[in-house]
Amino acid sequence: MAKPIVAIVGRPNVGKSTLFNKLIGERRSIVEDTPGVTRDRIYAEAEWGEHKFVIIDTGGIEPKSDDTILKQMRTQAEIAVSSADVIIFMCDIRMGLVADDRDIAIMLKKSGKPVILVVNKADSIGAVPLEFYEFYELGFEREPIALSSLHGTGTGDLLDAIVEECDFSNEDKSDEGVINVAVIGKPNAGKSSIINRICGEDRMIVSDIAGTTRDAVDTRVENEYGVFNFIDTAGIRRKSKVEDRIEKFSVLRANMAVERADVCLIMIDAGDGITEQDEKIAGISHEAGKAAIIIVNKWDTIEKDNNTVNEFNRKIKTALSYMPYAPILYVSAKTGQRISNIYPLIKSVYEESSRRITTGMLNDLLNDAMTRVQPPSDKGKRLKIYYMTQVSSNPPTFVIFCNSEELFHFSYRRYIENCLRDTFGFSGTPIKIIIRQKGEDNSSD
Ligand code: GDP
Ligand code: GDP
């Protein structure tokens, strides 16, 4: 089943992002190894012991806004309440307990969700300062935790508390062999229609995820291709009335759905062509490293000639140039055209993203690649590549050890990626390549 979601809430500047970064640790640097990643993540996976959960930094949702603090807080609290299983409420010991903290506490209590109150910036080692005790006044069930996000002290206690509050009873077990599919796209692209169409008579369970109040609705389907769990994000629109809210919520919902998914179906409305919003939504899938299929829906509404598909393909490839790996399928949820191609395609891209290549095969490929195109050199120094190994799948992630990260230009990385794709396929999935420098950088020709 889905990983529990933990949201960090609190006034600006209390240290939410600092804690977020601390908790997600190594993950961030791996994310940054993907070319073209610029957006700060507000959503990431964290681990403690054998448990995995997902953390949202609600402060990052709306970095710039003229809203009053309280209004921003209300939005954050709403998101946290609607989406999270556990809420981390952060205060600042240097500021002490302030009026806004009390207001937030009231909002959070109304949610009925478990709240872990953390008092941040308790940097000094030793006795907890007296100011800490005033936070008991907020009256949460759980004892507050003193924290220094900067130094990392107290984060162990916090992680223990998170694990205590989360329900991991469904973790992974019932999920084995199930392919999670997120259907993402702007409102009205046809997400619900396509889910209805492809789930049709195969549909077995239609329900909210057991035991949570999350908004995304999951639909489980079993057929000759496997067991699929579709995550619908369409509920968004009906939840809020204000226009800019819709945008914000839909992006966050899409983020959450994508994080839980193995494969993303990126729905594009053929009538509108590819829009900026589509680019943004597809970017979420790419940055999360998920296998993806681009589905151009409402193909029945388009007047076509010999060139229509080529023209569409070209536009999509240009707009989504960062994801050339994603196959494009032209369908109509209304007439059912090519809908039957979707399952085999999902299965295929999932298998591609799950593939493991042995180190032996990778190094044969590497030697071959280096013979054909010599590694770059600069100022008499040449890039030496020692070896390559696959460290994980979904997406396939490779580490290449070399003498100099600096010399490993983007173009050579791209070349190696192309060699990997030419040899092994990986159709439908992004590939991550991590470059690691090893040993002394003393190579000169
Ligand atoms: P956010 O707005 O709640 O996300 O807060 P940030 O994470 O951006 O932190 C605001 C400021 O507080 C930054 O200057 C941080 O370096 C600082 N800060 C965060 N955590 C701590 C801490 O544990 N101790 C101290 N002394 N400063 C911290
Ligand atoms: P969602 O917001 O992405 O879930 O979109 P919906 O599934 O609710 O569809 C939005 C509208 O587009 C509805 O009126 C659907 O009937 C219509 N629609 C969806 N798919 C198609 C299609 O393939 N062809 C046509 N002509 N209309 C479609």
mmCIF file of C-alpha atoms in Angstrom, residues 101-406:
data_model
loop_
_atom_site.group_PDB
_atom_site.id
_atom_site.type_symbol
_atom_site.label_atom_id
_atom_site.label_comp_id
_atom_site.label_asym_id
_atom_site.label_seq_id
_atom_site.Cartn_x
_atom_site.Cartn_y
_atom_site.Cartn_z
ATOM 1 C CA ASP A 101 1.523 29.368 16.726
ATOM 2 C CA ARG A 102 -1.604 29.203 18.845
ATOM 3 C CA ASP A 103 -3.823 29.818 15.819
ATOM 4 C CA ILE A 104 -2.113 27.132 13.813
ATOM 5 C CA ALA A 105 -2.409 24.742 16.734
ATOM 6 C CA ILE A 106 -6.165 25.267 16.775
ATOM 7 C CA MET A 107 -6.424 24.550 13.038
ATOM 8 C CA LEU A 108 -4.347 21.424 13.349
ATOM 9 C CA LYS A 109 -6.256 20.089 16.315
ATOM 10 C CA LYS A 110 -9.489 20.373 14.395
ATOM 11 C CA SER A 111 -8.068 17.982 11.791
ATOM 12 C CA GLY A 112 -7.983 15.091 14.205
ATOM 13 C CA LYS A 113 -4.694 13.932 12.643
ATOM 14 C CA PRO A 114 -1.744 13.012 14.820
ATOM 15 C CA VAL A 115 0.423 16.068 15.413
ATOM 16 C CA ILE A 116 4.051 15.999 16.494
ATOM 17 C CA LEU A 117 5.045 19.357 17.913
ATOM 18 C CA VAL A 118 8.720 20.141 17.403
ATOM 19 C CA VAL A 119 10.475 23.139 18.879
ATOM 20 C CA ASN A 120 13.307 24.003 16.544
ATOM 21 C CA LYS A 121 16.555 25.935 16.929
ATOM 22 C CA ALA A 122 17.270 24.375 20.308
ATOM 23 C CA ASP A 123 20.938 24.379 19.329
ATOM 24 C CA SER A 124 22.665 24.320 22.670
ATOM 25 C CA ILE A 125 23.747 20.944 23.873
ATOM 26 C CA GLY A 126 22.807 19.920 27.404
ATOM 27 C CA ALA A 127 19.842 21.056 29.440
ATOM 28 C CA VAL A 128 16.759 22.040 27.499
ATOM 29 C CA PRO A 129 16.167 25.770 27.959
ATOM 30 C CA LEU A 130 13.203 26.891 30.016
ATOM 31 C CA GLU A 131 11.491 28.429 26.988
ATOM 32 C CA PHE A 132 10.865 24.904 25.763
ATOM 33 C CA TYR A 133 8.318 24.247 28.453
ATOM 34 C CA GLU A 134 5.956 27.016 27.392
ATOM 35 C CA PHE A 135 5.136 24.942 24.298
ATOM 36 C CA TYR A 136 3.416 22.370 26.465
ATOM 37 C CA GLU A 137 0.726 24.991 26.786
ATOM 38 C CA LEU A 138 -0.450 24.217 23.245
ATOM 39 C CA GLY A 139 -1.848 21.036 24.708
ATOM 40 C CA PHE A 140 -0.958 18.396 22.151
ATOM 41 C CA GLU A 141 -1.267 14.808 23.187
ATOM 42 C CA ARG A 142 2.324 13.988 22.393
ATOM 43 C CA GLU A 143 5.194 15.597 24.286
ATOM 44 C CA PRO A 144 6.944 18.271 22.236
ATOM 45 C CA ILE A 145 10.391 17.441 20.877
ATOM 46 C CA ALA A 146 13.292 19.878 21.092
ATOM 47 C CA LEU A 147 15.195 19.988 17.837
ATOM 48 C CA SER A 148 18.086 21.585 16.081
ATOM 49 C CA SER A 149 17.472 21.076 12.399
ATOM 50 C CA LEU A 150 20.726 22.810 11.725
ATOM 51 C CA HIS A 151 22.834 20.384 13.748
ATOM 52 C CA GLY A 152 20.506 17.437 13.445
ATOM 53 C CA THR A 153 20.058 16.938 17.189
ATOM 54 C CA GLY A 154 16.650 15.624 18.121
ATOM 55 C CA THR A 155 15.901 14.335 14.637
ATOM 56 C CA GLY A 156 16.296 10.739 15.835
ATOM 57 C CA ASP A 157 13.574 11.287 18.434
ATOM 58 C CA LEU A 158 11.442 12.916 15.793
ATOM 59 C CA LEU A 159 11.862 10.019 13.369
ATOM 60 C CA ASP A 160 10.974 7.563 16.136
ATOM 61 C CA ALA A 161 7.840 9.597 16.814
ATOM 62 C CA ILE A 162 6.923 9.629 13.112
ATOM 63 C CA VAL A 163 7.282 5.871 12.900
ATOM 64 C CA GLU A 164 5.119 5.478 16.002
ATOM 65 C CA GLU A 165 2.371 7.635 14.557
ATOM 66 C CA CYS A 166 2.387 6.151 11.050
ATOM 67 C CA ASP A 167 0.502 3.039 10.202
ATOM 68 C CA PHE A 168 2.886 0.760 8.361
ATOM 69 C CA SER A 169 0.720 -2.313 8.655
ATOM 70 C CA ASN A 170 -0.032 -2.295 4.954
ATOM 71 C CA GLU A 171 3.469 -1.442 3.895
ATOM 72 C CA ASP A 172 4.494 -3.024 0.625
ATOM 73 C CA LYS A 173 3.071 -6.457 1.370
ATOM 74 C CA SER A 174 -0.217 -6.104 -0.437
ATOM 75 C CA ASP A 175 1.535 -4.053 -3.061
ATOM 76 C CA GLU A 176 3.799 -6.768 -4.311
ATOM 77 C CA GLY A 177 3.456 -7.290 -8.023
ATOM 78 C CA VAL A 178 1.051 -4.386 -8.376
ATOM 79 C CA ILE A 179 1.917 -1.701 -10.891
ATOM 80 C CA ASN A 180 0.902 1.709 -9.576
ATOM 81 C CA VAL A 181 -0.180 4.032 -12.339
ATOM 82 C CA ALA A 182 -0.708 7.762 -11.835
ATOM 83 C CA VAL A 183 -2.975 9.432 -14.351
ATOM 84 C CA ILE A 184 -1.915 13.056 -14.447
ATOM 85 C CA GLY A 185 -2.837 15.999 -16.601
ATOM 86 C CA LYS A 186 -4.617 19.292 -16.480
ATOM 87 C CA PRO A 187 -8.292 19.480 -15.572
ATOM 88 C CA ASN A 188 -10.583 18.210 -18.349
ATOM 89 C CA ALA A 189 -7.880 16.332 -20.215
ATOM 90 C CA GLY A 190 -9.983 13.226 -19.698
ATOM 91 C CA LYS A 191 -8.296 11.524 -16.738
ATOM 92 C CA SER A 192 -11.484 10.214 -15.187
ATOM 93 C CA SER A 193 -12.877 9.215 -18.560
ATOM 94 C CA ILE A 194 -9.813 7.202 -19.426
ATOM 95 C CA ILE A 195 -9.760 5.461 -16.071
ATOM 96 C CA ASN A 196 -13.407 4.571 -16.493
ATOM 97 C CA ARG A 197 -12.741 3.331 -19.975
ATOM 98 C CA ILE A 198 -9.691 1.197 -19.248
ATOM 99 C CA CYS A 199 -10.941 -0.125 -15.960
ATOM 100 C CA GLY A 200 -14.345 -0.911 -17.406
ATOM 101 C CA GLU A 201 -15.480 -4.408 -16.595
ATOM 102 C CA ASP A 202 -12.094 -5.381 -15.151
ATOM 103 C CA ARG A 203 -12.586 -3.060 -12.253
ATOM 104 C CA MET A 204 -12.458 -4.906 -8.987
ATOM 105 C CA ILE A 205 -12.099 -2.455 -6.182
ATOM 106 C CA VAL A 206 -13.101 1.158 -6.335
ATOM 107 C CA SER A 207 -12.342 2.824 -3.092
ATOM 108 C CA ASP A 208 -10.351 5.288 -1.167
ATOM 109 C CA ILE A 209 -7.095 3.898 0.069
ATOM 110 C CA ALA A 210 -8.072 1.878 3.084
ATOM 111 C CA GLY A 211 -7.844 3.716 6.350
ATOM 112 C CA THR A 212 -6.914 7.126 5.069
ATOM 113 C CA THR A 213 -8.756 10.206 4.030
ATOM 114 C CA ARG A 214 -6.589 10.985 1.082
ATOM 115 C CA ASP A 215 -8.330 12.515 -1.867
ATOM 116 C CA ALA A 216 -6.833 10.581 -4.706
ATOM 117 C CA VAL A 217 -9.037 7.637 -5.479
ATOM 118 C CA ASP A 218 -7.413 4.322 -6.264
ATOM 119 C CA THR A 219 -8.876 1.783 -8.629
ATOM 120 C CA ARG A 220 -7.478 -1.703 -8.769
ATOM 121 C CA VAL A 221 -7.698 -3.793 -11.884
ATOM 122 C CA GLU A 222 -6.585 -7.317 -12.594
ATOM 123 C CA ASN A 223 -6.379 -8.648 -16.133
ATOM 124 C CA GLU A 224 -4.176 -10.752 -18.384
ATOM 125 C CA TYR A 225 -1.435 -8.103 -18.277
ATOM 126 C CA GLY A 226 -1.157 -7.984 -14.494
ATOM 127 C CA VAL A 227 -2.514 -6.162 -11.471
ATOM 128 C CA PHE A 228 -2.753 -2.403 -11.796
ATOM 129 C CA ASN A 229 -3.583 0.264 -9.284
ATOM 130 C CA PHE A 230 -4.755 3.476 -10.921
ATOM 131 C CA ILE A 231 -4.316 6.690 -8.975
ATOM 132 C CA ASP A 232 -6.786 9.281 -10.134
ATOM 133 C CA THR A 233 -5.980 12.902 -9.448
ATOM 134 C CA ALA A 234 -9.141 14.290 -10.956
ATOM 135 C CA GLY A 235 -10.821 15.027 -7.639
ATOM 136 C CA ILE A 236 -8.834 18.232 -7.396
ATOM 137 C CA ARG A 237 -11.137 20.405 -9.389
ATOM 138 C CA ARG A 238 -14.201 19.711 -7.405
ATOM 139 C CA LYS A 239 -12.460 20.493 -4.131
ATOM 140 C CA SER A 240 -11.819 24.180 -4.436
ATOM 141 C CA LYS A 241 -13.429 27.101 -6.130
ATOM 142 C CA VAL A 242 -10.747 29.713 -6.454
ATOM 143 C CA GLU A 243 -8.806 29.626 -9.706
ATOM 144 C CA ASP A 244 -5.191 29.945 -8.471
ATOM 145 C CA ARG A 245 -5.910 27.487 -5.737
ATOM 146 C CA ILE A 246 -6.831 24.929 -8.348
ATOM 147 C CA GLU A 247 -3.471 25.295 -9.996
ATOM 148 C CA LYS A 248 -1.606 24.978 -6.725
ATOM 149 C CA PHE A 249 -3.579 22.055 -5.453
ATOM 150 C CA SER A 250 -3.491 20.245 -8.757
ATOM 151 C CA VAL A 251 0.270 20.497 -8.920
ATOM 152 C CA LEU A 252 0.604 19.197 -5.367
ATOM 153 C CA ARG A 253 -1.861 16.389 -5.983
ATOM 154 C CA ALA A 254 -0.029 15.464 -9.132
ATOM 155 C CA ASN A 255 3.188 15.413 -7.082
ATOM 156 C CA MET A 256 1.722 13.048 -4.567
ATOM 157 C CA ALA A 257 0.191 10.749 -7.132
ATOM 158 C CA VAL A 258 3.470 10.637 -9.037
ATOM 159 C CA GLU A 259 5.481 9.869 -5.936
ATOM 160 C CA ARG A 260 3.351 6.803 -5.298
ATOM 161 C CA ALA A 261 3.404 5.677 -8.918
ATOM 162 C CA ASP A 262 5.559 3.264 -10.898
ATOM 163 C CA VAL A 263 4.286 4.556 -14.224
ATOM 164 C CA CYS A 264 2.771 7.935 -15.132
ATOM 165 C CA LEU A 265 0.180 8.399 -17.832
ATOM 166 C CA ILE A 266 0.517 11.997 -18.904
ATOM 167 C CA MET A 267 -2.796 13.027 -20.412
ATOM 168 C CA ILE A 268 -2.869 15.716 -23.063
ATOM 169 C CA ASP A 269 -6.011 17.121 -24.616
ATOM 170 C CA ALA A 270 -5.611 16.850 -28.398
ATOM 171 C CA GLY A 271 -8.010 19.753 -28.859
ATOM 172 C CA ASP A 272 -5.772 22.119 -26.897
ATOM 173 C CA GLY A 273 -2.473 20.785 -28.206
ATOM 174 C CA ILE A 274 0.438 20.775 -25.799
ATOM 175 C CA THR A 275 0.350 23.655 -23.323
ATOM 176 C CA GLU A 276 2.625 25.121 -20.699
ATOM 177 C CA GLN A 277 0.654 23.437 -17.974
ATOM 178 C CA ASP A 278 1.188 20.083 -19.687
ATOM 179 C CA GLU A 279 4.922 20.767 -19.718
ATOM 180 C CA LYS A 280 4.858 21.465 -16.004
ATOM 181 C CA ILE A 281 2.914 18.349 -15.186
ATOM 182 C CA ALA A 282 5.095 16.135 -17.376
ATOM 183 C CA GLY A 283 8.118 17.663 -15.632
ATOM 184 C CA ILE A 284 6.884 16.291 -12.318
ATOM 185 C CA SER A 285 6.972 12.777 -13.713
ATOM 186 C CA HIS A 286 10.405 13.260 -15.210
ATOM 187 C CA GLU A 287 11.934 14.792 -12.107
ATOM 188 C CA ALA A 288 10.568 12.012 -9.949
ATOM 189 C CA GLY A 289 12.301 9.569 -12.304
ATOM 190 C CA LYS A 290 9.157 7.662 -13.223
ATOM 191 C CA ALA A 291 8.445 5.637 -16.313
ATOM 192 C CA ALA A 292 6.022 7.605 -18.466
ATOM 193 C CA ILE A 293 3.638 7.347 -21.382
ATOM 194 C CA ILE A 294 2.237 10.398 -23.106
ATOM 195 C CA ILE A 295 -1.406 9.914 -23.925
ATOM 196 C CA VAL A 296 -2.970 12.324 -26.355
ATOM 197 C CA ASN A 297 -6.667 12.016 -25.660
ATOM 198 C CA LYS A 298 -9.795 13.209 -27.512
ATOM 199 C CA TRP A 299 -8.240 12.112 -30.796
ATOM 200 C CA ASP A 300 -11.824 11.813 -32.086
ATOM 201 C CA THR A 301 -12.224 15.587 -31.970
ATOM 202 C CA ILE A 302 -9.345 16.318 -34.343
ATOM 203 C CA GLU A 303 -9.592 16.717 -38.080
ATOM 204 C CA LYS A 304 -6.791 14.651 -39.468
ATOM 205 C CA ASP A 305 -4.741 14.331 -42.599
ATOM 206 C CA ASN A 306 -1.599 12.335 -43.422
ATOM 207 C CA ASN A 307 0.577 14.688 -41.489
ATOM 208 C CA THR A 308 -1.406 15.211 -38.300
ATOM 209 C CA VAL A 309 0.334 12.572 -36.221
ATOM 210 C CA ASN A 310 3.797 13.639 -37.369
ATOM 211 C CA GLU A 311 3.006 17.220 -36.600
ATOM 212 C CA PHE A 312 1.741 16.331 -33.112
ATOM 213 C CA ASN A 313 4.735 14.117 -32.462
ATOM 214 C CA ARG A 314 7.062 16.919 -33.430
ATOM 215 C CA LYS A 315 5.350 19.452 -31.168
ATOM 216 C CA ILE A 316 5.380 17.108 -28.208
ATOM 217 C CA LYS A 317 9.013 16.134 -28.719
ATOM 218 C CA THR A 318 9.926 19.809 -28.819
ATOM 219 C CA ALA A 319 7.896 20.857 -25.793
ATOM 220 C CA LEU A 320 8.895 17.821 -23.759
ATOM 221 C CA SER A 321 12.437 17.592 -25.061
ATOM 222 C CA TYR A 322 13.641 16.384 -21.654
ATOM 223 C CA MET A 323 11.678 13.156 -21.946
ATOM 224 C CA PRO A 324 12.410 11.689 -25.373
ATOM 225 C CA TYR A 325 12.074 8.227 -23.821
ATOM 226 C CA ALA A 326 8.296 8.489 -23.357
ATOM 227 C CA PRO A 327 6.179 6.742 -26.002
ATOM 228 C CA ILE A 328 3.227 8.707 -27.369
ATOM 229 C CA LEU A 329 -0.175 7.154 -27.834
ATOM 230 C CA TYR A 330 -3.161 8.774 -29.581
ATOM 231 C CA VAL A 331 -6.441 7.665 -28.082
ATOM 232 C CA SER A 332 -10.049 8.530 -27.527
ATOM 233 C CA ALA A 333 -11.617 7.745 -24.193
ATOM 234 C CA LYS A 334 -14.916 8.470 -25.861
ATOM 235 C CA THR A 335 -14.792 6.052 -28.790
ATOM 236 C CA GLY A 336 -12.307 3.621 -27.265
ATOM 237 C CA GLN A 337 -9.819 4.074 -30.085
ATOM 238 C CA ARG A 338 -6.436 2.449 -29.270
ATOM 239 C CA ILE A 339 -7.410 2.153 -25.601
ATOM 240 C CA SER A 340 -6.501 -1.530 -25.726
ATOM 241 C CA ASN A 341 -2.863 -0.562 -26.375
ATOM 242 C CA ILE A 342 -2.554 1.084 -23.000
ATOM 243 C CA TYR A 343 -2.162 -1.989 -20.769
ATOM 244 C CA PRO A 344 0.586 -3.681 -22.782
ATOM 245 C CA LEU A 345 2.393 -0.359 -22.980
ATOM 246 C CA ILE A 346 2.186 0.243 -19.224
ATOM 247 C CA LYS A 347 3.500 -3.224 -18.605
ATOM 248 C CA SER A 348 6.319 -2.776 -21.055
ATOM 249 C CA VAL A 349 7.558 0.584 -19.729
ATOM 250 C CA TYR A 350 7.321 -0.745 -16.187
ATOM 251 C CA GLU A 351 9.451 -3.754 -17.077
ATOM 252 C CA GLU A 352 11.953 -1.510 -18.788
ATOM 253 C CA SER A 353 12.274 0.704 -15.724
ATOM 254 C CA SER A 354 12.688 -2.355 -13.495
ATOM 255 C CA ARG A 355 15.474 -3.901 -15.559
ATOM 256 C CA ARG A 356 18.814 -4.795 -14.050
ATOM 257 C CA ILE A 357 21.936 -5.033 -16.144
ATOM 258 C CA THR A 358 24.970 -6.890 -14.829
ATOM 259 C CA THR A 359 28.175 -5.002 -14.192
ATOM 260 C CA GLY A 360 29.921 -7.268 -16.701
ATOM 261 C CA MET A 361 27.578 -6.285 -19.494
ATOM 262 C CA LEU A 362 27.816 -2.618 -18.554
ATOM 263 C CA ASN A 363 31.572 -2.640 -18.713
ATOM 264 C CA ASP A 364 31.566 -4.349 -22.095
ATOM 265 C CA LEU A 365 29.313 -1.562 -23.249
ATOM 266 C CA LEU A 366 31.543 1.053 -21.672
ATOM 267 C CA ASN A 367 34.690 -0.282 -23.331
ATOM 268 C CA ASP A 368 32.931 -0.389 -26.632
ATOM 269 C CA ALA A 369 31.610 3.136 -26.213
ATOM 270 C CA MET A 370 35.057 4.488 -25.303
ATOM 271 C CA THR A 371 36.639 2.849 -28.314
ATOM 272 C CA ARG A 372 34.132 4.429 -30.646
ATOM 273 C CA VAL A 373 34.209 7.911 -29.110
ATOM 274 C CA GLN A 374 37.213 8.842 -27.030
ATOM 275 C CA PRO A 375 36.442 10.422 -23.667
ATOM 276 C CA PRO A 376 37.004 14.189 -23.656
ATOM 277 C CA SER A 377 40.174 15.838 -22.471
ATOM 278 C CA ASP A 378 40.996 19.318 -21.329
ATOM 279 C CA LYS A 379 44.354 21.061 -20.947
ATOM 280 C CA GLY A 380 46.215 17.855 -21.519
ATOM 281 C CA LYS A 381 44.162 15.926 -19.043
ATOM 282 C CA ARG A 382 41.967 13.125 -20.270
ATOM 283 C CA LEU A 383 38.876 11.666 -18.721
ATOM 284 C CA LYS A 384 39.465 8.117 -17.584
ATOM 285 C CA ILE A 385 36.472 5.965 -16.906
ATOM 286 C CA TYR A 386 37.148 3.025 -14.610
ATOM 287 C CA TYR A 387 33.859 1.212 -14.476
ATOM 288 C CA MET A 388 30.108 1.452 -14.358
ATOM 289 C CA THR A 389 27.571 -0.369 -12.235
ATOM 290 C CA GLN A 390 23.803 -0.279 -11.830
ATOM 291 C CA VAL A 391 22.879 0.694 -8.281
ATOM 292 C CA SER A 392 19.104 0.651 -8.521
ATOM 293 C CA SER A 393 16.106 0.351 -10.792
ATOM 294 C CA ASN A 394 12.838 2.301 -11.184
ATOM 295 C CA PRO A 395 14.434 4.292 -12.690
ATOM 296 C CA PRO A 396 17.573 2.489 -13.801
ATOM 297 C CA THR A 397 20.371 4.293 -11.985
ATOM 298 C CA PHE A 398 24.024 3.850 -12.851
ATOM 299 C CA VAL A 399 27.135 4.999 -11.141
ATOM 300 C CA ILE A 400 30.199 5.635 -13.251
ATOM 301 C CA PHE A 401 33.562 5.896 -11.532
ATOM 302 C CA CYS A 402 36.128 8.089 -13.207
ATOM 303 C CA ASN A 403 39.225 10.147 -12.520
ATOM 304 C CA SER A 404 37.550 13.547 -12.835
ATOM 305 C CA GLU A 405 33.927 14.576 -12.524
ATOM 306 C CA GLU A 406 34.803 17.870 -14.103
#
